[in-house]
């Protein structure tokens, strides 16, 4: 498990914002269409999973923004050194999803290998979390590969003031000369502003454009 540092609220530049939005438990989400034309071609040319490639780039983009790596541990605000992805997969027979996770994000080819191994190993699972306890330092990634949505919204009251980012991607479709994929991110306003979300999408687009 990666390490974290406890945030000293006395010197935390966002302290006023953090305390205000924690008190109101304010979250917000944005959906942006990402151009995945180059990414789709790359995955086909190299025979790698587009979903695995997306998971790799989504997680890397999150990890480049400190505000997206905050979490609460023992009632303290902390910043993880690195997040790892949980991701959903689909059991075709039961028509139920389940959640898996990856520990190592060395490069996209190793992520592709581990992803393919995991979905093969757990293809017939009937458990929502067959790998057991999920690591605490995660970014949650879900996929809705059947729909090209304009916006997606999820509301969970189970964990109050949850600052862990939640990302949902949809089916990519042709838009003019591009292949566009909807990406939704849900964040807590105590730790993240629209600026940081905009930066996330900017970095993600750059990562998905890599040849």
Backbone as a printed PyTorch tensor [residue, N CA C, xyz], in Angstrom:
tensor([[[  0.8410,  -1.1960,   0.0000],
         [  0.0000,   0.0000,   0.0000],
         [  0.8760,   1.2460,   0.0000]],

        [[  0.4920,   2.2070,  -0.7880],
         [  1.2520,   3.4430,  -0.8710],
         [  1.0940,   4.2640,   0.4080]],

        [[  1.9280,   5.2700,   0.5600],
         [  1.9210,   6.0700,   1.7800],
         [  1.0660,   7.3250,   1.6130]],

        [[  0.8320,   7.9870,   2.7310],
         [  0.0890,   9.2390,   2.7050],
         [  0.6720,  10.1860,   3.7400]],

        [[  0.3360,  11.4560,   3.6080],
         [  0.7280,  12.4300,   4.6180],
         [ -0.5260,  13.0910,   5.1770]],

        [[ -0.5240,  13.2950,   6.4780],
         [ -1.6530,  13.9510,   7.1370],
         [ -1.5820,  15.4530,   6.8590]],

        [[ -2.7120,  16.0380,   6.5100],
         [ -2.7750,  17.4680,   6.2240],
         [ -2.9690,  18.2510,   7.5230]],

        [[ -2.0960,  19.2000,   7.7490],
         [ -2.2240,  20.0910,   8.9000],
         [ -3.2090,  21.2020,   8.5330]],

        [[ -4.4030,  21.1320,   9.0820],
         [ -5.4300,  22.1030,   8.7200],
         [ -5.0670,  23.5310,   9.1090]],

        [[ -4.2200,  23.6700,  10.1140],
         [ -3.8270,  25.0140,  10.5460],
         [ -3.0990,  25.7730,   9.4380]],

        [[ -2.3500,  25.0460,   8.6200],
         [ -1.5900,  25.6870,   7.5350],
         [ -2.1310,  25.3170,   6.1510]],

        [[ -3.2690,  24.6480,   6.1130],
         [ -3.8570,  24.1870,   4.8560],
         [ -4.4420,  25.3810,   4.0970]],

        [[ -3.9520,  25.6830,   2.8870],
         [ -4.4330,  26.8530,   2.1410],
         [ -5.9410,  26.8370,   1.8850]],

        [[ -6.5220,  25.6390,   1.8080],
         [ -7.9520,  25.5110,   1.5230],
         [ -8.7960,  25.4190,   2.7910]],

        [[ -8.2160,  25.6550,   3.9350],
         [ -8.9310,  25.3580,   5.1780],
         [-10.3500,  25.9380,   5.2100]],

        [[-10.5100,  27.2090,   4.8890],
         [-11.8370,  27.8250,   4.9340],
         [-12.8080,  27.1430,   3.9780]],

        [[-12.3200,  26.8150,   2.7820],
         [-13.1530,  26.1470,   1.7840],
         [-13.4780,  24.7240,   2.2340]],

        [[-12.4560,  24.0570,   2.7550],
         [-12.6220,  22.6840,   3.2290],
         [-13.6880,  22.6180,   4.3210]],

        [[-13.5780,  23.4690,   5.3160],
         [-14.5150,  23.4370,   6.4370],
         [-15.9260,  23.8440,   6.0020]],

        [[-16.0100,  24.8210,   5.1180],
         [-17.3260,  25.2710,   4.6480],
         [-18.0520,  24.1600,   3.8890]],

        [[-17.3600,  23.5470,   2.9230],
         [-18.0200,  22.5410,   2.0940],
         [-18.1470,  21.1870,   2.7910]],

        [[-17.3330,  20.9360,   3.8020],
         [-17.5450,  19.7560,   4.6310],
         [-18.8320,  19.9180,   5.4320]],

        [[-19.0640,  21.1170,   5.9240],
         [-20.2680,  21.3740,   6.7160],
         [-21.5400,  21.2190,   5.8860]],

        [[-21.4480,  21.5630,   4.5990],
         [-22.6180,  21.4550,   3.7250],
         [-22.6260,  20.1540,   2.9220]],

        [[-21.5400,  19.3820,   3.0140],
         [-21.3720,  18.1180,   2.2780],
         [-21.6950,  18.3130,   0.7910]],

        [[-21.0210,  19.2810,   0.1850],
         [-21.2950,  19.6480,  -1.2060],
         [-20.4020,  18.8810,  -2.1720]],

        [[-21.0480,  18.1510,  -3.0730],
         [-20.3270,  17.4610,  -4.1380],
         [-20.7870,  18.0370,  -5.4710]],

        [[-19.9690,  17.8640,  -6.5030],
         [-20.4020,  18.2630,  -7.8410],
         [-19.7860,  17.3210,  -8.8610]],

        [[-20.3610,  17.3090, -10.0320],
         [-19.8790,  16.4140, -11.0880],
         [-19.9530,  17.1010, -12.4380]],

        [[-19.0810,  16.6650, -13.3260],
         [-19.0390,  17.1960, -14.6900],
         [-18.8780,  16.0390, -15.6650]],

        [[-19.4810,  16.2010, -16.8370],
         [-19.3240,  15.2340, -17.9170],
         [-18.7450,  15.9490, -19.1280]],

        [[-17.6770,  15.3990, -19.6720],
         [-17.0010,  15.9790, -20.8370],
         [-16.7730,  14.8780, -21.8590]],

        [[-16.9260,  15.2100, -23.1290],
         [-16.6420,  14.2560, -24.2110],
         [-15.1500,  14.3310, -24.5480]],

        [[-14.4780,  13.2070, -24.4190],
         [-13.0470,  13.1160, -24.7030],
         [-12.8390,  12.4880, -26.0810]],

        [[-11.9710,  13.0750, -26.8650],
         [-11.6210,  12.5300, -28.1820],
         [-10.7180,  11.3110, -27.9840]],

        [[-11.2400,  10.1370, -28.3480],
         [-10.4650,   8.8990, -28.1570],
         [-10.0690,   8.2790, -29.4960]],

        [[-10.1050,   9.0710, -30.5540],
         [ -9.7870,   8.5560, -31.8920],
         [ -8.4160,   7.8910, -31.9220]],

        [[ -7.4040,   8.5920, -31.4410],
         [ -6.0460,   8.0660, -31.4360],
         [ -5.9240,   6.8740, -30.4940]],

        [[ -6.5930,   6.9380, -29.3550],
         [ -6.5170,   5.8540, -28.3680],
         [ -7.1250,   4.5640, -28.9100]],

        [[ -8.2650,   4.6800, -29.5880],
         [ -8.9130,   3.4950, -30.1620],
         [ -8.0100,   2.8550, -31.2090]],

        [[ -7.4160,   3.6640, -32.0650],
         [ -6.4980,   3.1520, -33.0940],
         [ -5.2980,   2.4700, -32.4490]],

        [[ -4.7370,   3.1020, -31.4320],
         [ -3.5710,   2.5460, -30.7470],
         [ -3.9000,   1.1760, -30.1490]],

        [[ -5.0590,   1.0800, -29.5120],
         [ -5.4460,  -0.1790, -28.8750],
         [ -5.6590,  -1.2820, -29.9090]],

        [[ -6.2580,  -0.9370, -31.0360],
         [ -6.4550,  -1.9260, -32.0980],
         [ -5.1210,  -2.3490, -32.6950]],

        [[ -4.2440,  -1.3870, -32.9470],
         [ -2.9410,  -1.6870, -33.5440],
         [ -2.0860,  -2.5680, -32.6340]],

        [[ -2.1960,  -2.3450, -31.3180],
         [ -1.3540,  -3.0720, -30.3670],
         [ -2.0850,  -4.2270, -29.6810]],

        [[ -3.3310,  -4.4800, -30.0960],
         [ -4.1360,  -5.5790, -29.5440],
         [ -4.2490,  -5.5020, -28.0180]],

        [[ -4.5170,  -4.2980, -27.5230],
         [ -4.7220,  -4.1240, -26.0870],
         [ -6.1640,  -3.6830, -25.8380]],

        [[ -6.6230,  -3.9200, -24.6310],
         [ -7.9880,  -3.5720, -24.2600],
         [ -8.1520,  -2.0560, -24.1500]],

        [[ -9.1640,  -1.5260, -24.8170],
         [ -9.4230,  -0.0900, -24.7170],
         [ -9.8390,   0.2800, -23.2950]],

        [[-10.5910,  -0.5930, -22.6450],
         [-11.0140,  -0.3200, -21.2670],
         [ -9.8040,  -0.2700, -20.3390]],

        [[ -8.9010,  -1.2380, -20.4870],
         [ -7.6880,  -1.2410, -19.6560],
         [ -6.8490,   0.0070, -19.9210]],

        [[ -6.7480,   0.3900, -21.1810],
         [ -5.9810,   1.5940, -21.5430],
         [ -6.6320,   2.8380, -20.9430]],

        [[ -7.9530,   2.8690, -20.9490],
         [ -8.6780,   3.9960, -20.3560],
         [ -8.4670,   4.0460, -18.8500]],

        [[ -8.5420,   2.8930, -18.1930],
         [ -8.3140,   2.8300, -16.7450],
         [ -6.9270,   3.3730, -16.4070]],

        [[ -5.9370,   2.9550, -17.1780],
         [ -4.5600,   3.4120, -16.9630],
         [ -4.4650,   4.9350, -17.0780]],

        [[ -5.0340,   5.4930, -18.1290],
         [ -4.9260,   6.9370, -18.3560],
         [ -5.7910,   7.7540, -17.4030]],

        [[ -6.9510,   7.2470, -17.0540],
         [ -7.8000,   7.9300, -16.0770],
         [ -7.0880,   8.0230, -14.7320]],

        [[ -6.5000,   6.9120, -14.3020],
         [ -5.8210,   6.8840, -13.0060],
         [ -4.5840,   7.7700, -13.0140]],

        [[ -3.8100,   7.7070, -14.0820],
         [ -2.6240,   8.5670, -14.1870],
         [ -3.0010,  10.0450, -14.1610]],

        [[ -4.0940,  10.3860, -14.8140],
         [ -4.5340,  11.7840, -14.8440],
         [ -4.9440,  12.2550, -13.4550]],

        [[ -5.6510,  11.4170, -12.7260],
         [ -6.0370,  11.7360, -11.3500],
         [ -4.8000,  11.9180, -10.4810]],

        [[ -3.8420,  11.0180, -10.6270],
         [ -2.6520,  11.0530,  -9.7710],
         [ -1.7810,  12.2870,  -9.9840]],

        [[ -1.9570,  12.9660, -11.1020],
         [ -1.1600,  14.1680, -11.3700],
         [ -1.7380,  15.4240, -10.7120]],

        [[ -2.8800,  15.2580, -10.0340],
         [ -3.5440,  16.3980,  -9.3960],
         [ -3.6990,  16.1120,  -7.9060]],

        [[ -2.9090,  16.7560,  -7.0490],
         [ -2.9580,  16.4780,  -5.6040],
         [ -4.3560,  16.5790,  -5.0060]],

        [[ -5.1590,  17.5210,  -5.4590],
         [ -6.5040,  17.7020,  -4.9010],
         [ -7.4030,  16.4890,  -5.1020]],

        [[ -7.0890,  15.6700,  -6.0890],
         [ -7.8750,  14.4680,  -6.3430],
         [ -7.3670,  13.2660,  -5.5540]],

        [[ -6.2980,  13.4530,  -4.7970],
         [ -5.7340,  12.3470,  -4.0150],
         [ -6.0150,  12.4760,  -2.5170]],

        [[ -6.8610,  13.4120,  -2.1470],
         [ -7.2000,  13.5610,  -0.7320],
         [ -8.1610,  12.4580,  -0.2880]],

        [[ -8.1090,  12.1570,   1.0070],
         [ -9.0100,  11.1610,   1.5940],
         [ -9.1300,  11.4410,   3.0820]],

        [[-10.0420,  10.7360,   3.7260],
         [-10.1750,  10.8180,   5.1790],
         [ -9.7670,   9.4900,   5.8040]],

        [[ -8.8400,   9.5480,   6.7410],
         [ -8.4150,   8.3700,   7.4970],
         [ -8.4110,   8.7460,   8.9730]],

        [[ -9.1460,   7.9590,   9.7590],
         [ -9.2290,   8.2200,  11.2050],
         [ -9.6030,   9.6720,  11.4880]],

        [[-10.5940,  10.1530,  10.7450],
         [-11.1150,  11.5190,  10.9220],
         [-10.0880,  12.6080,  10.6210]],

        [[ -9.0640,  12.2590,   9.8680],
         [ -8.0640,  13.2360,   9.4550],
         [ -8.0380,  13.3300,   7.9360]],

        [[ -7.7800,  14.5310,   7.4360],
         [ -7.5990,  14.7080,   6.0010],
         [ -6.1720,  14.3240,   5.6440]],

        [[ -6.0350,  13.4550,   4.6310],
         [ -4.7080,  13.0150,   4.2070],
         [ -4.5900,  13.1620,   2.6960]],

        [[ -3.3510,  13.1660,   2.2300],
         [ -3.0810,  13.1470,   0.7950],
         [ -2.2920,  11.8920,   0.4730]],

        [[ -2.8960,  11.0230,  -0.3200],
         [ -2.2010,   9.8160,  -0.7390],
         [ -1.0820,  10.1590,  -1.7150]],

        [[ -0.0090,   9.3920,  -1.6380],
         [  1.0780,   9.5500,  -2.6060],
         [  0.6140,   9.1110,  -3.9890]],

        [[ -0.2430,   8.0960,  -4.0170],
         [ -0.7260,   7.5580,  -5.2910],
         [ -2.0450,   6.8310,  -5.0660]],

        [[ -2.9380,   6.9390,  -6.0430],
         [ -4.1820,   6.1780,  -6.0140],
         [ -4.0940,   5.0160,  -6.9930]],

        [[ -4.8360,   3.9600,  -6.7030],
         [ -4.9450,   2.8170,  -7.6060],
         [ -6.4140,   2.6780,  -8.0030]],

        [[ -6.6850,   2.0970,  -9.1720],
         [ -8.0700,   2.0590,  -9.6380],
         [ -8.8520,   0.8260,  -9.1970]],

        [[-10.0920,   1.0610,  -8.7670],
         [-11.0830,  -0.0050,  -8.7790],
         [-11.8750,   0.1900, -10.0680]],

        [[-12.3630,  -0.9000, -10.6280],
         [-13.1280,  -0.7710, -11.8630],
         [-14.2000,  -1.8520, -11.9240]],

        [[-15.2830,  -1.5480, -12.5950],
         [-16.3710,  -2.5080, -12.7180],
         [-16.1880,  -3.3780, -13.9550]],

        [[-16.6910,  -4.6070, -13.8500],
         [-16.7430,  -5.5120, -14.9880],
         [-18.1060,  -6.1950, -14.9660]],

        [[-18.4620,  -6.8570, -16.0580],
         [-19.8230,  -7.3700, -16.2220],
         [-19.8290,  -8.8730, -16.4160]],

        [[-20.6730,  -9.5640, -15.6390],
         [-20.8780, -11.0010, -15.7910],
         [-22.0060, -11.2000, -16.8010]],

        [[-21.6670, -11.6900, -17.9880],
         [-22.6460, -11.8170, -19.0590],
         [-23.7750, -12.7820, -18.7030]],

        [[-23.4620, -13.8060, -17.9200],
         [-24.4630, -14.8240, -17.5930],
         [-25.4780, -14.3130, -16.5760]],

        [[-24.9950, -13.6900, -15.5050],
         [-25.9000, -13.2160, -14.4550],
         [-26.4190, -11.8070, -14.7190]],

        [[-25.7830, -11.1070, -15.6610],
         [-26.1060,  -9.7130, -15.9650],
         [-25.9520,  -8.8200, -14.7370]],

        [[-24.9240,  -9.1190, -13.9500],
         [-24.5810,  -8.3200, -12.7750],
         [-23.1320,  -7.8580, -12.8980]],

        [[-22.8470,  -6.6780, -12.3710],
         [-21.4740,  -6.1830, -12.4040],
         [-20.7400,  -6.5950, -11.1360]],

        [[-19.4270,  -6.5230, -11.1890],
         [-18.5950,  -6.7520, -10.0120],
         [-17.4020,  -5.8120, -10.0880]],

        [[-16.7580,  -5.6260,  -8.9480],
         [-15.6690,  -4.6590,  -8.8470],
         [-14.3260,  -5.3480,  -8.6380]],

        [[-13.3510,  -4.9830,  -9.4530],
         [-11.9830,  -5.4790,  -9.3320],
         [-11.0680,  -4.2790,  -9.1040]],

        [[ -9.8160,  -4.5580,  -8.8150],
         [ -8.8730,  -3.4530,  -8.6510],
         [ -7.4710,  -3.8710,  -9.0590]],

        [[ -6.6860,  -2.8610,  -9.4240],
         [ -5.3030,  -3.0560,  -9.8570],
         [ -4.3640,  -2.3920,  -8.8710]],

        [[ -3.2500,  -3.0610,  -8.5890],
         [ -2.2710,  -2.5050,  -7.6490],
         [ -1.1470,  -1.7510,  -8.3390]],

        [[ -0.6760,  -2.2850,  -9.4540],
         [  0.4860,  -1.7050, -10.1250],
         [  0.0760,  -1.0030, -11.4120]],

        [[  0.6160,   0.1920, -11.6180],
         [  0.3360,   0.9600, -12.8270],
         [  1.6440,   1.3680, -13.5000]],

        [[  2.5310,   0.3990, -13.6740],
         [  3.8600,   0.6810, -14.2120],
         [  3.7850,   1.2800, -15.6130]],

        [[  3.0370,   0.6270, -16.4880],
         [  2.8360,   1.1160, -17.8530],
         [  1.5580,   0.4830, -18.3930]],

        [[  1.0930,   0.9820, -19.5280],
         [ -0.2070,   0.5250, -20.0180],
         [ -0.1890,  -0.9330, -20.4840]],

        [[  0.9640,  -1.4280, -20.9200],
         [  1.0160,  -2.8230, -21.3610],
         [  0.9030,  -3.7910, -20.1810]],

        [[  1.5350,  -3.4620, -19.0660],
         [  1.4220,  -4.3200, -17.8810],
         [  0.0190,  -4.2390, -17.2910]],

        [[ -0.5920,  -3.0630, -17.3480],
         [ -1.9800,  -2.9190, -16.8990],
         [ -2.8970,  -3.7660, -17.7720]],

        [[ -2.6550,  -3.7620, -19.0730],
         [ -3.4550,  -4.5700, -19.9940],
         [ -3.3430,  -6.0580, -19.6580]],

        [[ -2.1330,  -6.5280, -19.3850],
         [ -1.9310,  -7.9440, -19.0420],
         [ -2.6530,  -8.3060, -17.7500]],

        [[ -2.5000,  -7.4610, -16.7280],
         [ -3.1230,  -7.7470, -15.4400],
         [ -4.6460,  -7.6540, -15.5390]],

        [[ -5.1280,  -6.7000, -16.2780],
         [ -6.5740,  -6.5550, -16.4800],
         [ -7.1530,  -7.8200, -17.1220]],

        [[ -6.5260,  -8.2990, -18.1780],
         [ -7.0210,  -9.4870, -18.8800],
         [ -6.9700, -10.7190, -17.9890]],

        [[ -5.9460, -10.8090, -17.1460],
         [ -5.8460, -11.9240, -16.2080],
         [ -6.9770, -11.8620, -15.1810]],

        [[ -7.2320, -10.6760, -14.6500],
         [ -8.2660, -10.5160, -13.6230],
         [ -9.6540, -10.8390, -14.1560]],

        [[ -9.9920, -10.3250, -15.3350],
         [-11.3470, -10.5660, -15.8330],
         [-11.5360, -12.0340, -16.2370]],

        [[-10.4480, -12.7110, -16.5680],
         [-10.5300, -14.1480, -16.8370],
         [-10.7030, -14.9210, -15.5350]],

        [[ -9.9100, -14.5670, -14.5230],
         [ -9.9710, -15.2640, -13.2360],
         [-11.3330, -15.1080, -12.5620]],

        [[-11.9570, -13.9440, -12.7280],
         [-13.2050, -13.6620, -12.0070],
         [-14.4210, -13.5960, -12.9280]],

        [[-14.3050, -14.1810, -14.1080],
         [-15.3710, -14.0890, -15.1090],
         [-16.7050, -14.6350, -14.6130]],

        [[-16.6720, -15.6480, -13.7610],
         [-17.9040, -16.3020, -13.3120],
         [-18.3020, -15.9310, -11.8900]],

        [[-17.6930, -14.9060, -11.3470],
         [-17.9900, -14.5420,  -9.9640],
         [-19.4320, -14.0620,  -9.8040]],

        [[-19.9830, -14.3120,  -8.6270],
         [-21.3060, -13.7910,  -8.2760],
         [-21.1980, -12.8330,  -7.0930]],

        [[-19.9760, -12.4400,  -6.7810],
         [-19.6970, -11.5400,  -5.6580],
         [-19.4680, -10.1320,  -6.1920]],

        [[-19.9740,  -9.1400,  -5.5110],
         [-19.7870,  -7.7640,  -5.9630],
         [-18.3350,  -7.3160,  -5.8420]],

        [[-17.6020,  -7.9020,  -4.8820],
         [-16.1780,  -7.5600,  -4.6890],
         [-15.3990,  -8.8470,  -4.4390]],

        [[-15.1650,  -9.6380,  -5.4800],
         [-14.5710, -10.9660,  -5.3110],
         [-13.1160, -10.9800,  -4.8660]],

        [[-12.4110,  -9.8530,  -4.9790],
         [-11.0020,  -9.8210,  -4.5840],
         [-10.8260,  -9.5390,  -3.0930]],

        [[-11.9260,  -9.3250,  -2.3910],
         [-11.8230,  -9.0540,  -0.9580],
         [-11.7770,  -7.5660,  -0.6670]],

        [[-11.1120,  -7.2210,   0.4130],
         [-11.0710,  -5.8270,   0.8520],
         [-10.4020,  -4.9330,  -0.1890]],

        [[-11.0850,  -3.8730,  -0.5420],
         [-10.5560,  -2.9030,  -1.5040],
         [ -9.5180,  -2.0250,  -0.8070]],

        [[ -8.4060,  -1.7180,  -1.4660],
         [ -7.4050,  -0.8290,  -0.8560],
         [ -8.0290,   0.5210,  -0.5000]],

        [[ -7.4910,   1.2020,   0.4980],
         [ -8.0600,   2.4980,   0.8860],
         [ -7.7180,   3.6240,  -0.0850]],

        [[ -6.6370,   3.4750,  -0.8240],
         [ -6.1640,   4.5440,  -1.7210],
         [ -6.6380,   4.3130,  -3.1550]],

        [[ -7.9500,   4.4670,  -3.3570],
         [ -8.5030,   4.1450,  -4.6710],
         [ -9.1740,   5.3360,  -5.3250]],

        [[ -9.2450,   5.2560,  -6.6520],
         [-10.1580,   6.0740,  -7.4350],
         [-11.1430,   5.0900,  -8.0550]],

        [[-12.4220,   5.3870,  -7.9300],
         [-13.4640,   4.4690,  -8.4000],
         [-13.7950,   4.7440,  -9.8630]],

        [[-13.6600,   3.7120, -10.6990],
         [-13.9360,   3.8470, -12.1300],
         [-15.0210,   2.8520, -12.5260]],

        [[-16.0630,   3.3520, -13.1690],
         [-17.1410,   2.5020, -13.6720],
         [-17.3000,   2.7270, -15.1700]],

        [[-17.8330,   1.7120, -15.8350],
         [-18.0490,   1.8170, -17.2740],
         [-19.4950,   1.4600, -17.6140]],

        [[-20.0820,   2.2600, -18.5040],
         [-21.4050,   1.9580, -19.0620],
         [-21.2100,   1.8340, -20.5740]],

        [[-20.7030,   0.6890, -21.0380],
         [-20.2900,   0.5670, -22.4410],
         [-21.4400,   0.4640, -23.4310]],

        [[-22.6740,   0.4170, -22.9310],
         [-23.8310,   0.2890, -23.8150],
         [-24.4310,   1.6370, -24.1980]],

        [[-24.0470,   2.7030, -23.4820],
         [-24.6760,   4.0040, -23.6820],
         [-23.6530,   5.1140, -23.9070]],

        [[-23.9820,   5.9860, -24.8480],
         [-23.2190,   7.2200, -25.0440],
         [-24.0450,   8.3210, -24.3880]],

        [[-23.7260,   8.6640, -23.1540],
         [-24.5780,   9.5840, -22.4040],
         [-24.0880,  11.0310, -22.4940]],

        [[-25.0170,  11.9420, -22.2350],
         [-24.6910,  13.3670, -22.1720],
         [-24.2630,  13.7530, -20.7640]],

        [[-24.8650,  13.1190, -19.7820],
         [-24.4880,  13.3450, -18.3920],
         [-24.8680,  12.1190, -17.5890]],

        [[-24.1690,  11.9220, -16.4870],
         [-24.4440,  10.8000, -15.5900],
         [-24.3660,  11.3210, -14.1680]],

        [[-25.2910,  10.8680, -13.3240],
         [-25.2890,  11.3200, -11.9370],
         [-25.5640,  10.1460, -11.0120]],

        [[-24.7930,  10.0490,  -9.9420],
         [-25.0060,   9.0020,  -8.9390],
         [-24.9960,   9.6420,  -7.5630]],

        [[-25.8330,   9.1330,  -6.6870],
         [-25.9380,   9.7030,  -5.3470],
         [-25.8900,   8.5800,  -4.3230]],

        [[-24.9090,   8.6350,  -3.4580],
         [-24.7690,   7.6470,  -2.3970],
         [-24.7110,   8.3520,  -1.0590]],

        [[-25.6260,   7.9780,  -0.1850],
         [-25.6450,   8.5780,   1.1460],
         [-24.9610,   7.7180,   2.1810]],

        [[-24.3250,   6.6410,   1.7200],
         [-23.7290,   5.6920,   2.6640],
         [-22.5260,   6.2760,   3.3970]],

        [[-21.7290,   7.0670,   2.6840],
         [-20.5250,   7.6400,   3.2850],
         [-20.6290,   9.1550,   3.2180]],

        [[-20.8350,   9.7800,   4.3430],
         [-20.9440,  11.2370,   4.3820],
         [-19.5680,  11.8640,   4.1830]],

        [[-19.5440,  12.9570,   3.4320],
         [-18.2990,  13.6920,   3.1740],
         [-17.1990,  12.8040,   2.5840]],

        [[-17.5930,  11.9980,   1.6100],
         [-16.6340,  11.1450,   0.9120],
         [-15.9020,  11.9690,  -0.1440]],

        [[-14.5950,  12.1210,  -0.0130],
         [-13.8300,  12.9470,  -0.9570],
         [-13.1280,  12.1170,  -2.0330]],

        [[-13.3950,  10.8150,  -2.0770],
         [-12.7920,   9.9550,  -3.0930],
         [-13.4350,  10.2100,  -4.4530]],

        [[-12.6560,  10.4940,  -5.4950],
         [-13.2370,  10.7320,  -6.8200],
         [-13.9430,   9.4940,  -7.3640]],

        [[-15.0340,   9.7250,  -8.0820],
         [-15.7560,   8.6540,  -8.7600],
         [-15.8530,   9.0140, -10.2360]],

        [[-15.4280,   8.0990, -11.0930],
         [-15.3960,   8.3570, -12.5350],
         [-16.2530,   7.3260, -13.2530]],

        [[-17.0550,   7.7840, -14.2050],
         [-17.8700,   6.8860, -15.0220],
         [-17.6480,   7.2290, -16.4860]],

        [[-17.3510,   6.2070, -17.2820],
         [-17.1680,   6.4180, -18.7170],
         [-18.2750,   5.6950, -19.4760]],

        [[-18.5880,   6.1980, -20.6690],
         [-19.6310,   5.5990, -21.4870],
         [-19.0970,   5.1010, -22.8210]],

        [[-20.0030,   4.7120, -23.6590],
         [-19.6790,   4.1950, -24.9890],
         [-19.1800,   5.3270, -25.8880]],

        [[-18.1030,   5.0730, -26.6150],
         [-17.6550,   6.1050, -27.5540],
         [-18.4390,   5.9930, -28.8660]],

        [[-18.6900,   7.1530, -29.4650],
         [-19.4290,   7.2230, -30.7260],
         [-18.7720,   8.2410, -31.6500]],

        [[-19.0580,   8.0970, -32.9170],
         [-18.4850,   9.0060, -33.9100],
         [-19.1750,  10.3650, -33.8360]],

        [[-18.3590,  11.4150, -33.7950],
         [-18.8630,  12.7820, -33.8320],
         [-18.0320,  13.5600, -34.8230]],

        [[-18.5440,  13.7200, -36.0440],
         [-17.7450,  14.3230, -37.1070],
         [-16.6100,  13.3880, -37.4800]],

        [[-15.3860,  13.8680, -37.3900],
         [-14.2190,  13.0430, -37.7240],
         [-13.6010,  12.3880, -36.4910]],

        [[-14.2430,  12.5690, -35.3300],
         [-13.6910,  12.0650, -34.0760],
         [-14.5280,  10.9360, -33.4910]],

        [[-13.8890,  10.1480, -32.6340],
         [-14.5960,   9.2130, -31.7660],
         [-14.6210,   9.8550, -30.3840]],

        [[-15.8120,  10.0850, -29.8590],
         [-15.9620,  10.8090, -28.6020],
         [-16.5110,   9.8990, -27.5080]],

        [[-15.8750,   9.9410, -26.3430],
         [-16.2960,   9.1350, -25.1990],
         [-16.6940,  10.0460, -24.0380]],

        [[-17.9100,   9.8720, -23.4940],
         [-18.2970,  10.6710, -22.3350],
         [-17.5670,  10.2020, -21.0780]],

        [[-17.0330,  11.1580, -20.3420],
         [-16.3540,  10.8690, -19.0740],
         [-16.9680,  11.7620, -18.0040]],

        [[-17.4880,  11.1400, -16.9700],
         [-18.0810,  11.8680, -15.8520],
         [-17.2070,  11.7030, -14.6170]],

        [[-16.9730,  12.7970, -13.9080],
         [-16.2270,  12.7170, -12.6520],
         [-17.0330,  13.4050, -11.5560]],

        [[-17.1260,  12.7310, -10.4160],
         [-17.8260,  13.2700,  -9.2510],
         [-16.8050,  13.5010,  -8.1490]],

        [[-16.8160,  14.7090,  -7.5800],
         [-15.8140,  15.0830,  -6.5820],
         [-16.4880,  15.8420,  -5.4430]],

        [[-15.7410,  16.0150,  -4.3590],
         [-16.2410,  16.7850,  -3.2190],
         [-15.6520,  18.1870,  -3.2810]],

        [[-16.5230,  19.1890,  -3.0970],
         [-16.0900,  20.5830,  -3.2290],
         [-15.1720,  21.0150,  -2.0830]],

        [[-15.1220,  20.2380,  -1.0090],
         [-14.2280,  20.5740,   0.1040],
         [-12.7710,  20.5060,  -0.3150]],

        [[-12.4710,  19.6180,  -1.2550],
         [-11.0840,  19.4110,  -1.6680],
         [-10.8260,  19.7360,  -3.1350]],

        [[-11.8820,  19.8650,  -3.9150],
         [-11.7220,  20.0310,  -5.3640],
         [-12.6140,  21.1620,  -5.8710]],

        [[-12.0470,  21.9920,  -6.7410],
         [-12.8070,  23.0480,  -7.4120],
         [-12.9350,  22.7170,  -8.8980]],

        [[-13.7330,  23.5300,  -9.5970],
         [-13.9080,  23.3280, -11.0360],
         [-12.5770,  23.4280, -11.7780]],

        [[-11.6780,  24.2440, -11.2720],
         [-10.3490,  24.3750, -11.8880],
         [ -9.6440,  23.0230, -11.9370]],

        [[ -9.6880,  22.2830, -10.8300],
         [ -8.9930,  20.9930, -10.7630],
         [ -9.6470,  19.9650, -11.6850]],

        [[-10.9750,  20.0190, -11.7880],
         [-11.6740,  19.1130, -12.6980],
         [-11.3230,  19.4500, -14.1470]],

        [[-11.2700,  20.7290, -14.4550],
         [-10.8740,  21.1450, -15.8090],
         [ -9.4590,  20.6780, -16.1300]],

        [[ -8.5760,  20.7740, -15.1460],
         [ -7.2010,  20.3170, -15.3240],
         [ -7.1610,  18.8130, -15.5540]],

        [[ -8.0010,  18.0730, -14.8280],
         [ -8.0840,  16.6200, -15.0070],
         [ -8.4450,  16.2810, -16.4480]],

        [[ -9.4660,  16.9340, -16.9910],
         [ -9.8850,  16.6390, -18.3610],
         [ -8.8170,  17.0470, -19.3750]],

        [[ -8.1320,  18.1290, -19.1070],
         [ -7.0500,  18.5690, -19.9960],
         [ -5.9310,  17.5290, -20.0340]],

        [[ -5.5420,  17.0390, -18.8670],
         [ -4.4850,  16.0220, -18.7900],
         [ -4.9520,  14.7270, -19.4320]],

        [[ -6.1950,  14.3280, -19.1480],
         [ -6.7270,  13.0850, -19.7120],
         [ -6.7280,  13.1310, -21.2330]],

        [[ -7.1660,  14.2460, -21.8070],
         [ -7.1680,  14.3530, -23.2650],
         [ -5.7560,  14.2200, -23.8250]],

        [[ -4.8090,  14.8320, -23.1700],
         [ -3.4150,  14.7430, -23.6090],
         [ -2.9180,  13.2960, -23.5430]],

        [[ -3.2650,  12.5990, -22.4590],
         [ -2.8270,  11.2090, -22.3000],
         [ -3.4650,  10.3120, -23.3650]],

        [[ -4.7330,  10.5400, -23.6570],
         [ -5.4270,   9.6980, -24.6390],
         [ -4.9700,   9.9910, -26.0700]],

        [[ -4.3090,  11.1140, -26.2600],
         [ -3.8100,  11.4720, -27.5940],
         [ -2.4390,  10.8760, -27.8980]],

        [[ -1.8200,  10.2540, -26.9090],
         [ -0.4590,   9.7350, -27.1130],
         [ -0.4400,   8.6710, -28.1970]],

        [[  0.5420,   8.7690, -29.0730],
         [  0.6590,   7.8020, -30.1750],
         [  1.3200,   6.5220, -29.6860]]])
